[in-house]
């Protein structure tokens, strides 16, 4: 199956934030991305998180997310959106997915592959990020044991999708505090083929003990930051 991927669109009304994030341009870029995914016959689109960015007013954040939801729904391509830290700092999980419609992550089984989606918008305490929080450097995946058991039950090639990073060559500020534990689970299973992530805006690729780690560049910082993978 061909999958379209984009990440870190950070859509908001702001023209520029952090000197190189062109937030307001992202709605148009998401439309372009879907046109490209359609031309490539993608059967699935995955947004790896930070789909929107903060406004002074939550009403405006809702409006922005609704605009993105409209693009997704009009595309008629099944789409899964992982929450990024910026999404979780603006919306609670239920509000986020009720606005987006049908984009809630669920594992997808396709021939000999299984796609697993992990929400790592948690503090090391195990508490999920909530609107008003802001410490994106404290990131953690609290369901490692369940993930290990889920992988153990499979006889398929496994692909992991997550907003935050577990690739050891990405700066530590962007990585989960239990990234080592997750890498060990993936390596010991012998089934995880690749891990796909966003969050680190420059992007990165590496291979560690036979597992490919791909961090996609942020859509808000460049043109044509949309990609396809084949699983
Ligand atoms: Fe981001």
CSV table of C-alpha atoms and ligand atoms in Angstrom, one decimal:
chain,number,residue,atom,x,y,z
A,1,UNK,CA,0.0,0.0,0.0
A,2,UNK,CA,1.2,3.5,-0.8
A,3,UNK,CA,0.9,5.9,2.1
A,4,UNK,CA,1.0,9.7,1.9
A,5,UNK,CA,2.7,11.4,4.9
A,6,UNK,CA,3.0,14.9,6.1
A,7,UNK,CA,3.9,16.4,9.5
A,8,UNK,CA,4.2,19.6,11.5
A,9,UNK,CA,2.0,21.9,9.5
A,10,UNK,CA,1.5,24.1,12.6
A,11,UNK,CA,-1.4,25.8,10.8
A,12,UNK,CA,-2.5,29.1,12.5
A,13,UNK,CA,-3.3,32.7,11.4
A,14,UNK,CA,0.3,33.8,12.2
A,15,UNK,CA,2.4,34.6,9.2
A,16,UNK,CA,5.7,33.6,10.8
A,17,UNK,CA,6.7,32.1,14.2
A,18,UNK,CA,10.1,31.0,15.6
A,19,UNK,CA,11.6,32.9,12.6
A,20,UNK,CA,11.1,30.0,10.1
A,21,UNK,CA,7.6,28.6,10.6
A,22,UNK,CA,5.2,29.9,8.0
A,23,UNK,CA,2.1,28.9,9.9
A,24,UNK,CA,-0.6,30.6,7.8
A,25,UNK,CA,0.6,29.0,4.5
A,26,UNK,CA,0.0,25.5,5.8
A,27,UNK,CA,-3.6,25.1,4.9
A,28,UNK,CA,-2.8,25.7,1.2
A,29,UNK,CA,0.2,23.3,1.6
A,30,UNK,CA,-2.1,20.6,3.0
A,31,UNK,CA,-4.4,21.0,0.0
A,32,UNK,CA,-1.4,20.6,-2.3
A,33,UNK,CA,-0.3,17.5,-0.3
A,34,UNK,CA,-3.6,15.8,-0.8
A,35,UNK,CA,-3.6,16.7,-4.6
A,36,UNK,CA,-0.2,15.0,-4.7
A,37,UNK,CA,-1.3,12.0,-2.7
A,38,UNK,CA,-4.3,11.6,-5.0
A,39,UNK,CA,-2.1,11.7,-8.1
A,40,UNK,CA,0.1,9.0,-6.5
A,41,UNK,CA,-3.0,6.8,-5.7
A,42,UNK,CA,-2.3,6.7,-2.0
A,43,UNK,CA,-4.6,4.4,-0.1
A,44,UNK,CA,-4.0,6.1,3.2
A,45,UNK,CA,-2.7,9.4,4.5
A,46,UNK,CA,-0.9,9.8,7.8
A,47,UNK,CA,-0.3,13.1,9.6
A,48,UNK,CA,2.4,12.7,12.2
A,49,UNK,CA,1.2,15.5,14.4
A,50,UNK,CA,1.4,19.2,15.1
A,51,UNK,CA,-1.3,19.8,12.6
A,52,UNK,CA,-2.2,23.2,14.1
A,53,UNK,CA,-0.6,25.8,16.3
A,54,UNK,CA,-1.7,28.1,19.1
A,55,UNK,CA,-4.0,31.1,18.7
A,56,UNK,CA,-4.9,33.6,21.4
A,57,UNK,CA,-8.4,32.4,21.2
A,58,UNK,CA,-9.6,28.8,21.4
A,59,UNK,CA,-12.5,29.6,19.0
A,60,UNK,CA,-10.0,30.4,16.4
A,61,UNK,CA,-8.1,27.2,17.0
A,62,UNK,CA,-11.3,25.3,16.5
A,63,UNK,CA,-11.9,27.2,13.3
A,64,UNK,CA,-8.4,26.3,12.0
A,65,UNK,CA,-8.8,22.6,12.8
A,66,UNK,CA,-12.2,22.6,11.1
A,67,UNK,CA,-10.6,24.1,8.0
A,68,UNK,CA,-8.0,21.3,7.9
A,69,UNK,CA,-10.7,18.7,8.6
A,70,UNK,CA,-12.6,19.9,5.6
A,71,UNK,CA,-9.6,19.4,3.3
A,72,UNK,CA,-9.2,15.9,4.7
A,73,UNK,CA,-12.8,15.0,4.4
A,74,UNK,CA,-13.0,16.4,0.8
A,75,UNK,CA,-10.1,14.2,-0.2
A,76,UNK,CA,-11.9,11.0,0.3
A,77,UNK,CA,-8.6,9.3,1.3
A,78,UNK,CA,-8.7,7.5,4.6
A,79,UNK,CA,-6.5,9.6,7.0
A,80,UNK,CA,-5.0,9.1,10.4
A,81,UNK,CA,-3.8,12.0,12.4
A,82,UNK,CA,-1.5,11.5,15.4
A,83,UNK,CA,-1.6,14.2,18.0
A,84,UNK,CA,1.6,16.3,18.3
A,85,UNK,CA,2.5,18.4,21.4
A,86,UNK,CA,1.1,21.5,19.8
A,87,UNK,CA,-2.2,19.8,19.1
A,88,UNK,CA,-2.4,18.5,22.7
A,89,UNK,CA,-1.5,21.9,24.2
A,90,UNK,CA,-4.6,23.3,22.4
A,91,UNK,CA,-7.1,20.5,22.4
A,92,UNK,CA,-8.0,17.6,24.6
A,93,UNK,CA,-8.0,14.3,22.7
A,94,UNK,CA,-11.8,13.9,22.3
A,95,UNK,CA,-12.3,17.5,21.1
A,96,UNK,CA,-9.4,17.1,18.6
A,97,UNK,CA,-10.8,13.9,17.0
A,98,UNK,CA,-14.4,15.0,17.1
A,99,UNK,CA,-13.5,18.0,15.0
A,100,UNK,CA,-11.3,16.0,12.6
A,101,UNK,CA,-14.0,13.3,12.2
A,102,UNK,CA,-12.6,9.9,11.3
A,103,UNK,CA,-8.9,10.4,11.9
A,104,UNK,CA,-8.5,8.6,15.2
A,105,UNK,CA,-5.4,6.3,15.2
A,106,UNK,CA,-6.2,2.6,15.0
A,107,UNK,CA,-3.7,-0.2,14.1
A,108,UNK,CA,-3.9,-1.1,10.4
A,109,UNK,CA,-3.3,-4.5,9.0
A,110,UNK,CA,-2.4,-4.8,5.4
A,111,UNK,CA,-1.1,-8.1,3.8
A,112,UNK,CA,2.0,-9.0,5.8
A,113,UNK,CA,2.4,-5.6,7.4
A,114,UNK,CA,1.0,-4.0,10.6
A,115,UNK,CA,1.0,-0.3,11.2
A,116,UNK,CA,1.0,0.7,14.8
A,117,UNK,CA,0.3,4.3,15.9
A,118,UNK,CA,1.6,5.5,19.3
A,119,UNK,CA,0.5,8.7,21.1
A,120,UNK,CA,3.6,10.0,23.1
A,121,UNK,CA,2.0,13.2,24.3
A,122,UNK,CA,2.6,12.3,27.9
A,123,UNK,CA,4.7,13.7,30.7
A,124,UNK,CA,7.1,11.2,32.4
A,125,UNK,CA,4.5,11.1,35.2
A,126,UNK,CA,2.2,9.3,32.8
A,127,UNK,CA,-0.2,12.2,32.6
A,128,UNK,CA,-1.4,13.1,29.1
A,129,UNK,CA,-0.7,16.7,27.8
A,130,UNK,CA,-3.7,19.0,28.2
A,131,UNK,CA,-4.7,22.4,26.9
A,132,UNK,CA,-2.6,25.1,28.6
A,133,UNK,CA,0.5,22.8,29.1
A,134,UNK,CA,3.7,23.8,27.3
A,135,UNK,CA,6.7,21.6,28.3
A,136,UNK,CA,7.3,19.7,25.1
A,137,UNK,CA,10.7,18.5,26.2
A,138,UNK,CA,9.1,16.2,28.8
A,139,UNK,CA,7.8,13.4,26.5
A,140,UNK,CA,7.1,9.8,27.4
A,141,UNK,CA,5.2,6.7,26.1
A,142,UNK,CA,3.4,5.1,29.1
A,143,UNK,CA,2.2,2.0,27.3
A,144,UNK,CA,5.5,0.2,26.6
A,145,UNK,CA,4.5,-3.0,28.2
A,146,UNK,CA,1.2,-3.3,26.2
A,147,UNK,CA,3.1,-2.4,23.0
A,148,UNK,CA,5.6,-5.2,23.7
A,149,UNK,CA,2.7,-7.7,24.2
A,150,UNK,CA,1.0,-6.4,21.1
A,151,UNK,CA,4.1,-6.9,19.0
A,152,UNK,CA,4.7,-10.3,20.5
A,153,UNK,CA,1.3,-11.5,19.3
A,154,UNK,CA,2.0,-10.5,15.7
A,155,UNK,CA,3.5,-12.5,12.9
A,156,UNK,CA,3.8,-9.5,10.5
A,157,UNK,CA,6.3,-6.8,9.7
A,158,UNK,CA,5.7,-3.9,12.0
A,159,UNK,CA,5.9,-0.2,11.2
A,160,UNK,CA,5.6,2.3,14.1
A,161,UNK,CA,4.3,5.8,13.7
A,162,UNK,CA,4.8,8.5,16.4
A,163,UNK,CA,5.1,12.3,16.6
A,164,UNK,CA,8.0,12.5,19.0
A,165,UNK,CA,11.4,10.9,18.4
A,166,UNK,CA,13.1,7.7,19.5
A,167,UNK,CA,15.9,7.9,17.0
A,168,UNK,CA,19.1,8.3,19.1
A,169,UNK,CA,20.7,10.6,16.5
A,170,UNK,CA,17.9,13.2,16.9
A,171,UNK,CA,18.6,15.8,19.6
A,172,UNK,CA,17.7,14.5,23.1
A,173,UNK,CA,15.3,17.4,23.8
A,174,UNK,CA,13.0,15.9,21.1
A,175,UNK,CA,13.3,12.3,22.3
A,176,UNK,CA,11.1,10.3,24.6
A,177,UNK,CA,12.5,9.8,28.1
A,178,UNK,CA,11.9,6.1,27.6
A,179,UNK,CA,13.2,6.0,24.0
A,180,UNK,CA,15.9,3.4,25.0
A,181,UNK,CA,13.2,1.0,26.4
A,182,UNK,CA,11.2,1.3,23.2
A,183,UNK,CA,14.2,0.7,20.9
A,184,UNK,CA,15.0,-2.4,22.9
A,185,UNK,CA,11.5,-3.7,22.6
A,186,UNK,CA,11.6,-3.1,18.8
A,187,UNK,CA,15.0,-4.7,18.4
A,188,UNK,CA,14.3,-7.8,20.6
A,189,UNK,CA,11.0,-8.5,18.6
A,190,UNK,CA,12.9,-8.8,15.3
A,191,UNK,CA,9.6,-7.6,13.7
A,192,UNK,CA,9.8,-3.8,13.6
A,193,UNK,CA,11.1,-2.7,10.2
A,194,UNK,CA,10.8,1.0,10.5
A,195,UNK,CA,9.8,3.9,12.7
A,196,UNK,CA,8.3,7.0,11.2
A,197,UNK,CA,8.3,10.3,13.1
A,198,UNK,CA,7.9,14.1,13.0
A,199,UNK,CA,8.6,16.7,15.7
A,200,UNK,CA,12.3,17.4,14.8
A,201,UNK,CA,11.6,19.9,12.1
A,202,UNK,CA,14.8,19.5,10.1
A,203,UNK,CA,14.1,15.8,9.6
A,204,UNK,CA,16.6,12.9,9.9
A,205,UNK,CA,17.1,9.4,8.7
A,206,UNK,CA,19.2,6.7,10.4
A,207,UNK,CA,19.4,3.0,10.9
A,208,UNK,CA,20.0,1.5,14.3
A,209,UNK,CA,20.5,-2.3,14.8
A,210,UNK,CA,18.6,-3.1,11.6
A,211,UNK,CA,15.6,-0.7,12.2
A,212,UNK,CA,15.1,2.3,10.0
A,213,UNK,CA,14.2,5.6,11.7
A,214,UNK,CA,12.7,8.3,9.4
A,215,UNK,CA,11.9,11.7,10.8
A,216,UNK,CA,10.0,13.8,8.1
A,217,UNK,CA,10.8,17.5,7.7
A,218,UNK,CA,8.2,20.0,8.9
A,219,UNK,CA,5.7,21.2,6.4
A,220,UNK,CA,5.6,24.7,7.9
A,221,UNK,CA,9.3,25.3,7.3
A,222,UNK,CA,9.6,24.4,3.6
A,223,UNK,CA,7.8,23.9,0.3
A,224,UNK,CA,6.6,20.5,-0.9
A,225,UNK,CA,7.2,18.8,2.4
A,226,UNK,CA,4.9,15.8,1.7
A,227,UNK,CA,6.1,12.3,1.1
A,228,UNK,CA,5.0,8.8,0.2
A,229,UNK,CA,6.1,5.5,1.6
A,230,UNK,CA,5.3,1.9,0.6
A,231,UNK,CA,4.5,-0.8,3.1
B,1,LIG,FE1,6.3,20.6,15.3
